[in-house]
């Protein structure tokens, strides 16, 4: 099963949701943000190498962290040299070997954002709770639908106080899970960990589990 | 001829009709699917405008050869049997299937959004490999290449000239790409690894072999700056 974590705007927390969802679903997380890698990794082949034909997708998967990860490279030259059309077969190869893949999509609406949606069976949209963010979320949903990666759920990320879940559900047409703003989530993310590893009883950890539960209910 | 399968359910006083129209033939066919409920059609809308092909009686459009088209709409009328009817079909001209803007190569890109409450079922579409499927190449054509432009990639000549501007000249210099890559790798090796201790934070020390290398680089930089300050010369650049 291939799940794309998307959301038009940069900075809404796609990588954080992807990592935490990947942990809950026991999936391999693929960092497909080709020009701005978010999920840290050490030496070894990365997605730039795979897309340039220098490495096999499965050999680029790192299993030594808390979540299995296919990291992206970090250089502009690597981003330029990679063939983005290879991303679909890359993600499919990882899914065939490991079962479930969560793809961390880049921001924007260009081919690098569309390609993971083309590969995916479904999508989870990450949206910020501010009113002006809804337009971006609607555009992302439209793109996901065009590419047959229907919306499984919405992660309303970094909410403070009351989260406008019903209004967003009405607009986007999928179950909305609110992830409250919590410094422990960011701290864990910097170390490449899901929040469930550092604060398993926290509200955000519970919400990520809820989000995973909704995805599993629909897709697995 | 075409096959139609439909389903109707009631939700909060509204009937939600979903149907699937299949064209198993080898030619595109135009079809009329009429609403048979005792009430008006509330079609799927995009930005407030009904999706192409819908009118107050139902839907009319071209189903490509081999295509399976999902359709859906709402009505304030109660559910009934039948809810929809395939009224007529006729062979469609091939020009009616020319692609407009979109990802699909062959059929008209009329995206029939199903009513909002059924959005969570989007994911359950079967994989029908017809000529209308999007491909990686069509995604690049439709959305545009997102790679950084070639002239944004620093070359080694550009880097060497830029890195030897005199100090204090006010220029805002980038760290050369190769050096930045190495420093990033040092930084990554300096993380606290798989031990997710909350106290770790951002203050991890570099690995021991990296400490030695960083020291050597720092001494080299100091030496270069000292000699450059004494006698700035273009010959200096070649020795490095």
CSV table of C-alpha atoms in Angstrom, one decimal:
chain,number,residue,atom,x,y,z
A,1,UNK,CA,0.0,0.0,0.0
A,2,UNK,CA,1.4,3.4,-1.0
A,3,UNK,CA,0.2,6.5,0.9
A,4,UNK,CA,1.2,10.0,-0.1
A,5,UNK,CA,1.5,12.7,2.6
A,6,UNK,CA,0.8,15.9,0.7
A,7,UNK,CA,-0.2,19.5,1.2
A,8,UNK,CA,0.4,22.4,-1.1
A,9,UNK,CA,2.1,24.8,1.2
A,10,UNK,CA,5.6,24.4,2.6
A,11,UNK,CA,6.1,24.3,6.3
A,12,UNK,CA,2.7,22.8,7.3
A,13,UNK,CA,4.5,19.7,8.7
A,14,UNK,CA,4.3,17.1,5.9
A,15,UNK,CA,7.6,15.5,6.9
A,16,UNK,CA,6.6,15.3,10.6
A,17,UNK,CA,3.2,13.7,9.7
A,18,UNK,CA,4.9,11.3,7.3
A,19,UNK,CA,7.5,10.2,9.8
A,20,UNK,CA,4.9,9.7,12.6
A,21,UNK,CA,2.4,8.0,10.3
A,22,UNK,CA,5.2,5.8,9.0
A,23,UNK,CA,6.0,4.7,12.5
A,24,UNK,CA,2.4,3.9,13.3
A,25,UNK,CA,1.8,2.0,10.1
A,26,UNK,CA,5.2,0.2,10.3
A,27,UNK,CA,6.0,1.5,6.9
A,28,UNK,CA,9.0,2.7,5.0
A,29,UNK,CA,9.0,6.5,4.7
A,30,UNK,CA,10.3,7.8,1.4
A,31,UNK,CA,11.5,11.4,1.5
A,32,UNK,CA,10.5,12.6,-2.0
A,33,UNK,CA,11.2,16.3,-1.4
A,34,UNK,CA,13.9,16.2,-4.0
A,35,UNK,CA,15.1,19.8,-3.7
A,36,UNK,CA,14.9,20.1,0.1
A,37,UNK,CA,15.4,16.9,1.9
A,38,UNK,CA,13.8,16.9,5.4
A,39,UNK,CA,14.4,13.6,6.9
A,40,UNK,CA,18.0,13.2,8.1
A,41,UNK,CA,20.2,10.3,7.0
A,42,UNK,CA,23.9,9.4,7.1
A,43,UNK,CA,26.1,7.9,4.4
A,44,UNK,CA,24.9,5.5,1.8
A,45,UNK,CA,22.8,5.6,-1.4
A,46,UNK,CA,19.9,8.0,-1.3
A,47,UNK,CA,16.9,8.8,-3.5
A,48,UNK,CA,19.0,11.1,-5.8
A,49,UNK,CA,21.2,8.1,-6.5
A,50,UNK,CA,18.2,5.9,-7.2
A,51,UNK,CA,16.6,8.4,-9.6
A,52,UNK,CA,19.9,8.9,-11.4
A,53,UNK,CA,20.2,5.1,-11.9
A,54,UNK,CA,23.2,4.7,-9.6
A,55,UNK,CA,21.4,2.6,-6.9
A,56,UNK,CA,18.6,0.2,-6.5
A,57,UNK,CA,15.6,1.4,-4.5
A,58,UNK,CA,15.6,-1.3,-1.9
A,59,UNK,CA,19.4,-0.9,-1.2
A,60,UNK,CA,18.7,2.8,-0.4
A,61,UNK,CA,16.3,1.9,2.4
A,62,UNK,CA,17.9,2.5,5.8
A,63,UNK,CA,16.6,0.2,8.6
A,64,UNK,CA,18.9,1.4,11.3
A,65,UNK,CA,16.7,4.2,12.7
A,66,UNK,CA,13.4,4.2,14.6
A,67,UNK,CA,11.5,4.3,11.2
A,68,UNK,CA,12.7,2.6,8.0
A,69,UNK,CA,13.6,5.4,5.7
A,70,UNK,CA,14.6,6.0,2.1
A,71,UNK,CA,16.2,9.4,2.4
A,72,UNK,CA,16.7,12.0,-0.2
A,73,UNK,CA,20.0,13.6,-1.2
A,74,UNK,CA,20.9,17.1,-0.2
A,75,UNK,CA,22.7,18.7,-3.1
A,76,UNK,CA,21.3,20.8,-6.0
A,77,UNK,CA,23.4,18.8,-8.4
A,78,UNK,CA,21.8,15.6,-7.2
A,79,UNK,CA,18.3,17.1,-7.5
A,80,UNK,CA,19.1,18.1,-11.1
A,81,UNK,CA,20.6,14.8,-12.1
A,82,UNK,CA,17.7,12.7,-11.0
A,83,UNK,CA,14.9,11.6,-13.3
A,84,UNK,CA,11.7,12.3,-11.5
A,85,UNK,CA,9.7,9.9,-13.7
A,86,UNK,CA,11.6,7.1,-12.1
A,87,UNK,CA,9.9,7.9,-8.7
A,88,UNK,CA,6.9,5.8,-9.5
A,89,UNK,CA,8.8,2.6,-10.1
A,90,UNK,CA,11.0,3.4,-7.1
A,91,UNK,CA,8.2,3.7,-4.7
A,92,UNK,CA,6.5,0.6,-6.2
A,93,UNK,CA,9.7,-1.5,-5.8
A,94,UNK,CA,9.9,-0.5,-2.1
A,95,UNK,CA,6.3,-1.3,-1.5
A,96,UNK,CA,6.7,-4.7,-3.1
A,97,UNK,CA,9.7,-5.4,-0.8
A,98,UNK,CA,8.3,-3.9,2.4
A,99,UNK,CA,4.5,-3.8,2.1
A,100,UNK,CA,3.6,-0.3,3.2
A,101,UNK,CA,5.2,2.9,2.0
A,102,UNK,CA,4.5,6.5,3.2
A,103,UNK,CA,5.8,9.1,0.8
A,104,UNK,CA,6.7,12.6,2.1
A,105,UNK,CA,5.8,14.8,-0.8
A,106,UNK,CA,7.3,18.2,-1.6
A,107,UNK,CA,5.4,21.4,-1.4
A,108,UNK,CA,3.9,23.0,-4.6
A,109,UNK,CA,2.2,21.7,-7.7
A,110,UNK,CA,5.0,20.8,-10.0
A,111,UNK,CA,5.9,17.3,-11.3
A,112,UNK,CA,7.9,16.4,-8.2
A,113,UNK,CA,4.7,16.9,-6.1
A,114,UNK,CA,2.5,15.1,-8.7
A,115,UNK,CA,4.7,12.1,-9.1
A,116,UNK,CA,4.2,10.6,-5.6
A,117,UNK,CA,0.4,11.1,-6.0
A,118,UNK,CA,0.5,9.2,-9.2
A,119,UNK,CA,2.3,6.3,-7.5
A,120,UNK,CA,0.1,6.4,-4.4
A,121,UNK,CA,-3.1,4.5,-3.7
A,122,UNK,CA,-4.4,7.2,-1.5
A,123,UNK,CA,-3.3,10.4,0.2
A,124,UNK,CA,-3.3,12.2,3.5
A,125,UNK,CA,-3.5,15.9,3.3
A,126,UNK,CA,-1.6,18.0,5.9
A,127,UNK,CA,-3.2,21.4,6.4
A,128,UNK,CA,-2.5,24.3,8.8
A,129,UNK,CA,-5.4,25.4,10.9
A,130,UNK,CA,-5.4,29.0,9.6
A,131,UNK,CA,-8.3,30.0,7.4
A,132,UNK,CA,-6.1,31.1,4.5
A,133,UNK,CA,-4.6,27.6,4.4
A,134,UNK,CA,-7.8,26.0,3.2
A,135,UNK,CA,-7.3,27.2,-0.4
A,136,UNK,CA,-4.0,25.4,-0.7
A,137,UNK,CA,-5.5,22.3,0.8
A,138,UNK,CA,-8.3,22.3,-1.7
A,139,UNK,CA,-5.8,22.6,-4.6
A,140,UNK,CA,-3.8,19.7,-3.2
A,141,UNK,CA,-6.9,17.6,-2.9
A,142,UNK,CA,-7.9,18.4,-6.5
A,143,UNK,CA,-4.4,17.4,-7.7
A,144,UNK,CA,-4.6,14.2,-5.7
A,145,UNK,CA,-8.0,13.3,-7.2
A,146,UNK,CA,-6.8,14.0,-10.7
A,147,UNK,CA,-4.0,11.5,-10.1
A,148,UNK,CA,-6.3,8.9,-8.4
A,149,UNK,CA,-4.8,9.2,-5.0
A,150,UNK,CA,-8.1,9.9,-3.2
A,151,UNK,CA,-8.1,11.5,0.2
A,152,UNK,CA,-8.1,9.1,3.1
A,153,UNK,CA,-7.9,11.7,5.9
A,154,UNK,CA,-6.7,15.2,6.7
A,155,UNK,CA,-4.1,16.0,9.4
A,156,UNK,CA,-4.8,19.4,10.8
A,157,UNK,CA,-1.3,20.1,12.1
A,158,UNK,CA,0.0,22.3,15.0
A,159,UNK,CA,-3.5,23.3,16.2
A,160,UNK,CA,-3.7,25.7,19.2
A,161,UNK,CA,-6.9,25.6,21.2
A,162,UNK,CA,-10.1,24.8,19.3
A,163,UNK,CA,-9.5,23.2,15.9
A,164,UNK,CA,-12.1,24.0,13.1
A,165,UNK,CA,-12.4,20.3,12.2
A,166,UNK,CA,-16.0,20.3,11.1
A,167,UNK,CA,-15.6,23.2,8.7
A,168,UNK,CA,-12.5,21.6,7.2
A,169,UNK,CA,-14.2,18.2,6.9
A,170,UNK,CA,-17.1,19.9,5.0
A,171,UNK,CA,-14.7,21.6,2.6
A,172,UNK,CA,-12.4,18.6,2.0
A,173,UNK,CA,-14.8,15.7,2.5
A,174,UNK,CA,-12.6,13.5,4.7
A,175,UNK,CA,-12.1,12.8,8.4
A,176,UNK,CA,-10.0,15.4,10.0
A,177,UNK,CA,-7.6,14.6,12.8
A,178,UNK,CA,-6.2,17.6,14.7
A,179,UNK,CA,-2.5,17.3,15.9
A,180,UNK,CA,-1.9,19.9,18.6
A,181,UNK,CA,1.2,22.0,18.6
A,182,UNK,CA,3.7,20.4,20.9
A,183,UNK,CA,7.4,21.1,21.2
A,184,UNK,CA,8.0,17.4,21.9
A,185,UNK,CA,6.9,16.6,18.3
A,186,UNK,CA,9.5,18.9,16.8
A,187,UNK,CA,12.2,17.8,19.2
A,188,UNK,CA,11.6,14.2,18.3
A,189,UNK,CA,11.5,15.0,14.6
A,190,UNK,CA,14.9,16.7,14.8
A,191,UNK,CA,16.3,13.4,16.0
A,192,UNK,CA,14.5,11.4,13.3
A,193,UNK,CA,12.1,9.9,15.9
A,194,UNK,CA,8.3,9.7,16.1
A,195,UNK,CA,6.8,11.5,19.1
A,196,UNK,CA,5.6,8.1,20.3
A,197,UNK,CA,9.2,7.2,21.0
A,198,UNK,CA,9.8,10.2,23.3
A,199,UNK,CA,6.3,10.9,24.7
A,200,UNK,CA,4.1,7.9,24.1
A,201,UNK,CA,1.3,9.1,26.4
A,202,UNK,CA,1.1,12.6,24.8
A,203,UNK,CA,-1.9,13.9,22.9
A,204,UNK,CA,0.0,14.2,19.6
A,205,UNK,CA,1.1,10.6,19.9
A,206,UNK,CA,-2.5,9.6,20.4
A,207,UNK,CA,-3.7,11.6,17.4
A,208,UNK,CA,-1.1,10.1,15.1
A,209,UNK,CA,-2.3,6.7,16.2
A,210,UNK,CA,-5.9,7.9,15.4
A,211,UNK,CA,-4.8,9.1,12.0
A,212,UNK,CA,-3.1,5.8,11.3
A,213,UNK,CA,-6.2,4.0,12.5
A,214,UNK,CA,-8.4,5.9,10.0
A,215,UNK,CA,-6.0,5.1,7.1
A,216,UNK,CA,-5.9,1.4,8.1
A,217,UNK,CA,-9.6,1.3,8.3
A,218,UNK,CA,-10.0,2.6,4.8
A,219,UNK,CA,-7.1,1.0,3.0
A,220,UNK,CA,-5.7,-2.0,4.7
B,1,UNK,CA,-23.3,-1.6,-25.5
B,2,UNK,CA,-22.6,0.1,-22.2
B,3,UNK,CA,-23.1,-1.4,-18.8
B,4,UNK,CA,-24.4,0.6,-15.9
B,5,UNK,CA,-24.3,-0.2,-12.2
B,6,UNK,CA,-25.9,2.1,-9.6
B,7,UNK,CA,-26.4,2.5,-5.9
B,8,UNK,CA,-28.6,4.9,-3.9
B,9,UNK,CA,-28.6,5.7,-0.3
B,10,UNK,CA,-30.2,8.3,1.9
B,11,UNK,CA,-28.3,10.6,4.2
B,12,UNK,CA,-29.8,13.5,6.2
B,13,UNK,CA,-32.8,13.6,3.9
B,14,UNK,CA,-30.8,13.6,0.7
B,15,UNK,CA,-30.5,10.7,-1.7
B,16,UNK,CA,-26.9,10.1,-2.8
B,17,UNK,CA,-26.7,8.3,-6.1
B,18,UNK,CA,-23.5,6.6,-7.3
B,19,UNK,CA,-23.2,4.8,-10.6
B,20,UNK,CA,-20.5,3.3,-12.7
B,21,UNK,CA,-20.8,3.3,-16.5
B,22,UNK,CA,-18.6,0.8,-18.4
B,23,UNK,CA,-17.8,0.9,-22.1
B,24,UNK,CA,-16.5,-2.6,-22.9
B,25,UNK,CA,-16.6,-1.9,-26.7
B,26,UNK,CA,-13.7,-0.8,-28.8
B,27,UNK,CA,-15.2,2.6,-29.8
B,28,UNK,CA,-16.0,5.7,-27.7
B,29,UNK,CA,-19.7,6.0,-27.0
B,30,UNK,CA,-21.7,9.1,-26.1
B,31,UNK,CA,-24.3,8.2,-23.5
B,32,UNK,CA,-27.2,9.9,-21.6
B,33,UNK,CA,-27.7,8.8,-18.0
B,34,UNK,CA,-31.0,10.2,-16.7
B,35,UNK,CA,-32.1,10.6,-13.1
B,36,UNK,CA,-35.3,8.6,-12.2
B,37,UNK,CA,-35.8,9.9,-8.7
B,38,UNK,CA,-38.8,12.1,-8.1
B,39,UNK,CA,-36.8,15.3,-7.6
B,40,UNK,CA,-34.1,17.5,-9.2
B,41,UNK,CA,-30.5,16.6,-9.8
B,42,UNK,CA,-27.9,18.3,-7.6
B,43,UNK,CA,-24.8,17.7,-9.6
B,44,UNK,CA,-21.2,17.6,-8.4
B,45,UNK,CA,-19.7,21.1,-8.6
B,46,UNK,CA,-16.3,22.5,-8.8
B,47,UNK,CA,-15.8,26.1,-7.5
B,48,UNK,CA,-19.6,26.3,-7.4
B,49,UNK,CA,-20.1,25.4,-11.1
B,50,UNK,CA,-21.6,22.1,-12.1
B,51,UNK,CA,-19.1,19.7,-13.6
B,52,UNK,CA,-19.2,19.4,-17.3
B,53,UNK,CA,-21.8,17.1,-18.8
B,54,UNK,CA,-24.4,17.6,-16.0
B,55,UNK,CA,-27.8,19.2,-16.4
B,56,UNK,CA,-31.0,19.1,-14.4
B,57,UNK,CA,-32.1,15.8,-15.9
B,58,UNK,CA,-28.8,13.9,-15.5
B,59,UNK,CA,-25.5,13.4,-17.3
B,60,UNK,CA,-24.5,13.2,-20.9
B,61,UNK,CA,-20.9,12.6,-22.0
B,62,UNK,CA,-18.5,10.4,-23.9
B,63,UNK,CA,-17.2,7.2,-22.3
B,64,UNK,CA,-14.0,6.2,-24.0
B,65,UNK,CA,-13.4,2.7,-25.3
B,66,UNK,CA,-12.6,0.4,-22.4
B,67,UNK,CA,-13.3,3.2,-19.9
B,68,UNK,CA,-15.1,2.7,-16.6
B,69,UNK,CA,-16.5,6.1,-15.5
B,70,UNK,CA,-17.8,6.7,-12.0
B,71,UNK,CA,-20.6,9.3,-11.6
B,72,UNK,CA,-22.4,10.6,-8.7
B,73,UNK,CA,-25.0,13.2,-7.7
B,74,UNK,CA,-27.5,14.1,-5.0
B,75,UNK,CA,-31.2,14.7,-5.0
B,76,UNK,CA,-33.6,15.9,-2.3
B,77,UNK,CA,-36.0,13.2,-3.5
B,78,UNK,CA,-36.3,9.9,-1.6
B,79,UNK,CA,-34.5,6.8,-2.9
B,80,UNK,CA,-36.3,4.8,-5.6
B,81,UNK,CA,-35.7,1.8,-7.9
B,82,UNK,CA,-34.4,2.4,-10.5
B,83,UNK,CA,-32.6,5.6,-9.4
B,84,UNK,CA,-30.9,6.1,-12.8
B,85,UNK,CA,-31.4,4.8,-16.3
B,86,UNK,CA,-29.2,4.6,-19.3
B,87,UNK,CA,-31.5,6.3,-21.8
B,88,UNK,CA,-29.5,6.1,-25.0
B,89,UNK,CA,-26.0,5.6,-26.3
B,90,UNK,CA,-24.5,6.3,-29.7
B,91,UNK,CA,-21.1,6.0,-31.2
B,92,UNK,CA,-19.1,9.1,-30.6
B,93,UNK,CA,-16.7,10.6,-33.2
B,94,UNK,CA,-13.0,10.2,-32.4
B,95,UNK,CA,-12.5,14.0,-32.3
B,96,UNK,CA,-14.8,14.1,-29.2
B,97,UNK,CA,-12.2,12.2,-27.3
B,98,UNK,CA,-9.3,14.6,-28.0
B,99,UNK,CA,-7.4,15.5,-24.9
B,100,UNK,CA,-7.9,18.9,-23.3
B,101,UNK,CA,-5.4,20.0,-20.7
B,102,UNK,CA,-4.9,17.3,-18.1
B,103,UNK,CA,-3.1,14.1,-17.4
B,104,UNK,CA,-5.2,11.8,-19.4
B,105,UNK,CA,-4.0,11.1,-22.9
B,106,UNK,CA,-7.2,10.0,-24.7
B,107,UNK,CA,-10.5,10.9,-23.2
B,108,UNK,CA,-12.0,14.3,-22.4
B,109,UNK,CA,-10.7,15.3,-19.0
B,110,UNK,CA,-14.1,15.7,-17.4
B,111,UNK,CA,-13.5,14.9,-13.9
B,112,UNK,CA,-16.8,13.9,-12.3
B,113,UNK,CA,-16.3,14.6,-8.7
B,114,UNK,CA,-18.6,12.5,-6.5
B,115,UNK,CA,-20.6,14.1,-3.8
B,116,UNK,CA,-18.5,15.2,-0.8
B,117,UNK,CA,-19.8,12.6,1.6
B,118,UNK,CA,-18.4,9.8,-0.6
B,119,UNK,CA,-15.0,11.4,-0.8
B,120,UNK,CA,-13.4,8.8,1.5
B,121,UNK,CA,-14.3,6.1,-1.1
B,122,UNK,CA,-12.0,7.8,-3.7
B,123,UNK,CA,-9.2,5.5,-2.8
B,124,UNK,CA,-11.1,2.4,-3.7
B,125,UNK,CA,-11.0,2.9,-7.4
B,126,UNK,CA,-9.8,-0.2,-9.3
B,127,UNK,CA,-6.7,-0.1,-11.4
B,128,UNK,CA,-8.1,-0.1,-14.9
B,129,UNK,CA,-5.1,0.1,-17.3
B,130,UNK,CA,-6.8,1.9,-20.2
B,131,UNK,CA,-5.2,4.5,-22.5
B,132,UNK,CA,-6.8,7.2,-20.3
B,133,UNK,CA,-4.5,6.6,-17.4
B,134,UNK,CA,-2.0,9.3,-16.4
B,135,UNK,CA,1.7,8.4,-16.8
B,136,UNK,CA,4.8,9.8,-15.2
B,137,UNK,CA,5.6,11.5,-18.5
B,138,UNK,CA,2.1,13.1,-18.7
B,139,UNK,CA,2.5,14.4,-15.1
B,140,UNK,CA,5.8,16.1,-16.1
B,141,UNK,CA,4.1,17.6,-19.2
B,142,UNK,CA,1.1,18.8,-17.3
B,143,UNK,CA,2.8,20.1,-14.1
B,144,UNK,CA,6.3,21.1,-15.2
B,145,UNK,CA,9.8,20.1,-14.4
B,146,UNK,CA,10.6,21.0,-10.8
B,147,UNK,CA,14.3,20.4,-11.0
B,148,UNK,CA,16.6,23.3,-10.2
B,149,UNK,CA,17.8,25.0,-13.4
B,150,UNK,CA,21.3,24.1,-14.7
B,151,UNK,CA,22.7,27.5,-13.9
B,152,UNK,CA,21.8,27.3,-10.3
B,153,UNK,CA,24.2,24.4,-9.8
B,154,UNK,CA,27.6,25.8,-8.8
B,155,UNK,CA,30.5,24.7,-11.0
B,156,UNK,CA,34.0,24.2,-9.6
B,157,UNK,CA,35.5,27.2,-11.5
B,158,UNK,CA,32.8,29.6,-10.2
B,159,UNK,CA,33.3,28.3,-6.7
B,160,UNK,CA,37.1,28.8,-6.7
B,161,UNK,CA,36.8,32.4,-7.9
B,162,UNK,CA,34.1,33.3,-5.4
B,163,UNK,CA,35.9,31.8,-2.4
B,164,UNK,CA,38.9,34.0,-2.8
B,165,UNK,CA,37.3,37.5,-2.6
B,166,UNK,CA,39.2,39.6,-0.1
B,167,UNK,CA,37.7,39.6,3.4
B,168,UNK,CA,35.6,42.6,4.3
B,169,UNK,CA,34.7,43.4,0.7
B,170,UNK,CA,31.0,43.1,1.8
B,171,UNK,CA,30.2,40.2,-0.6
B,172,UNK,CA,27.8,37.7,0.7
B,173,UNK,CA,29.5,34.4,-0.2
B,174,UNK,CA,28.0,30.9,-0.3
B,175,UNK,CA,30.0,28.0,1.1
B,176,UNK,CA,31.2,25.9,-1.9
B,177,UNK,CA,28.9,23.0,-2.6
B,178,UNK,CA,31.5,20.3,-2.0
B,179,UNK,CA,32.5,21.9,1.4
B,180,UNK,CA,28.8,22.3,2.4
B,181,UNK,CA,28.1,18.6,1.6
B,182,UNK,CA,31.1,17.5,3.8
B,183,UNK,CA,30.0,19.8,6.6
B,184,UNK,CA,26.4,18.4,6.4
B,185,UNK,CA,27.7,14.9,6.6
B,186,UNK,CA,29.9,15.8,9.7
B,187,UNK,CA,26.8,17.3,11.3
B,188,UNK,CA,24.7,14.2,10.6
B,189,UNK,CA,27.4,11.9,12.0
B,190,UNK,CA,27.4,14.1,15.1
B,191,UNK,CA,23.7,13.3,15.9
B,192,UNK,CA,23.0,11.1,18.9
B,193,UNK,CA,22.1,8.3,16.7
B,194,UNK,CA,19.2,5.9,17.4
B,195,UNK,CA,19.0,6.8,21.1
B,196,UNK,CA,16.0,9.1,21.2
B,197,UNK,CA,16.9,10.8,24.5
B,198,UNK,CA,14.8,13.9,24.9
B,199,UNK,CA,17.7,15.8,26.5
B,200,UNK,CA,19.9,15.3,23.4
B,201,UNK,CA,18.8,18.5,21.6
B,202,UNK,CA,21.1,20.1,19.1
B,203,UNK,CA,24.4,20.1,21.0
B,204,UNK,CA,25.9,16.7,20.0
B,205,UNK,CA,29.6,16.6,19.5
B,206,UNK,CA,31.2,15.6,16.2
B,207,UNK,CA,32.5,12.1,15.8
B,208,UNK,CA,36.2,11.8,16.8
B,209,UNK,CA,37.6,11.3,13.3
B,210,UNK,CA,35.6,14.3,12.2
B,211,UNK,CA,36.9,16.4,15.1
B,212,UNK,CA,40.5,15.8,13.8
B,213,UNK,CA,39.4,16.7,10.2
B,214,UNK,CA,37.6,19.8,11.4
B,215,UNK,CA,40.7,20.9,13.3
B,216,UNK,CA,42.9,20.4,10.2
B,217,UNK,CA,40.5,22.4,8.0
B,218,UNK,CA,40.3,25.2,10.5
B,219,UNK,CA,44.2,25.4,10.6
B,220,UNK,CA,44.3,25.4,6.8
B,221,UNK,CA,41.7,28.2,6.6
B,222,UNK,CA,43.7,30.3,9.2
B,223,UNK,CA,46.9,29.7,7.3
B,224,UNK,CA,45.3,30.8,4.0
B,225,UNK,CA,43.8,33.9,5.5
B,226,UNK,CA,47.1,34.8,7.1
B,227,UNK,CA,49.1,34.5,3.9
B,228,UNK,CA,46.4,36.2,1.8
B,229,UNK,CA,46.4,39.2,4.2
B,230,UNK,CA,50.2,39.4,3.9
B,231,UNK,CA,50.4,39.4,0.1
B,232,UNK,CA,47.1,39.1,-1.8
B,233,UNK,CA,48.0,37.6,-5.2
B,234,UNK,CA,46.2,35.7,-7.9
B,235,UNK,CA,49.0,33.1,-7.8
B,236,UNK,CA,47.7,32.0,-4.4
B,237,UNK,CA,44.6,30.6,-6.0
B,238,UNK,CA,46.5,28.1,-8.1
B,239,UNK,CA,48.4,26.6,-5.2
B,240,UNK,CA,45.2,25.3,-3.8
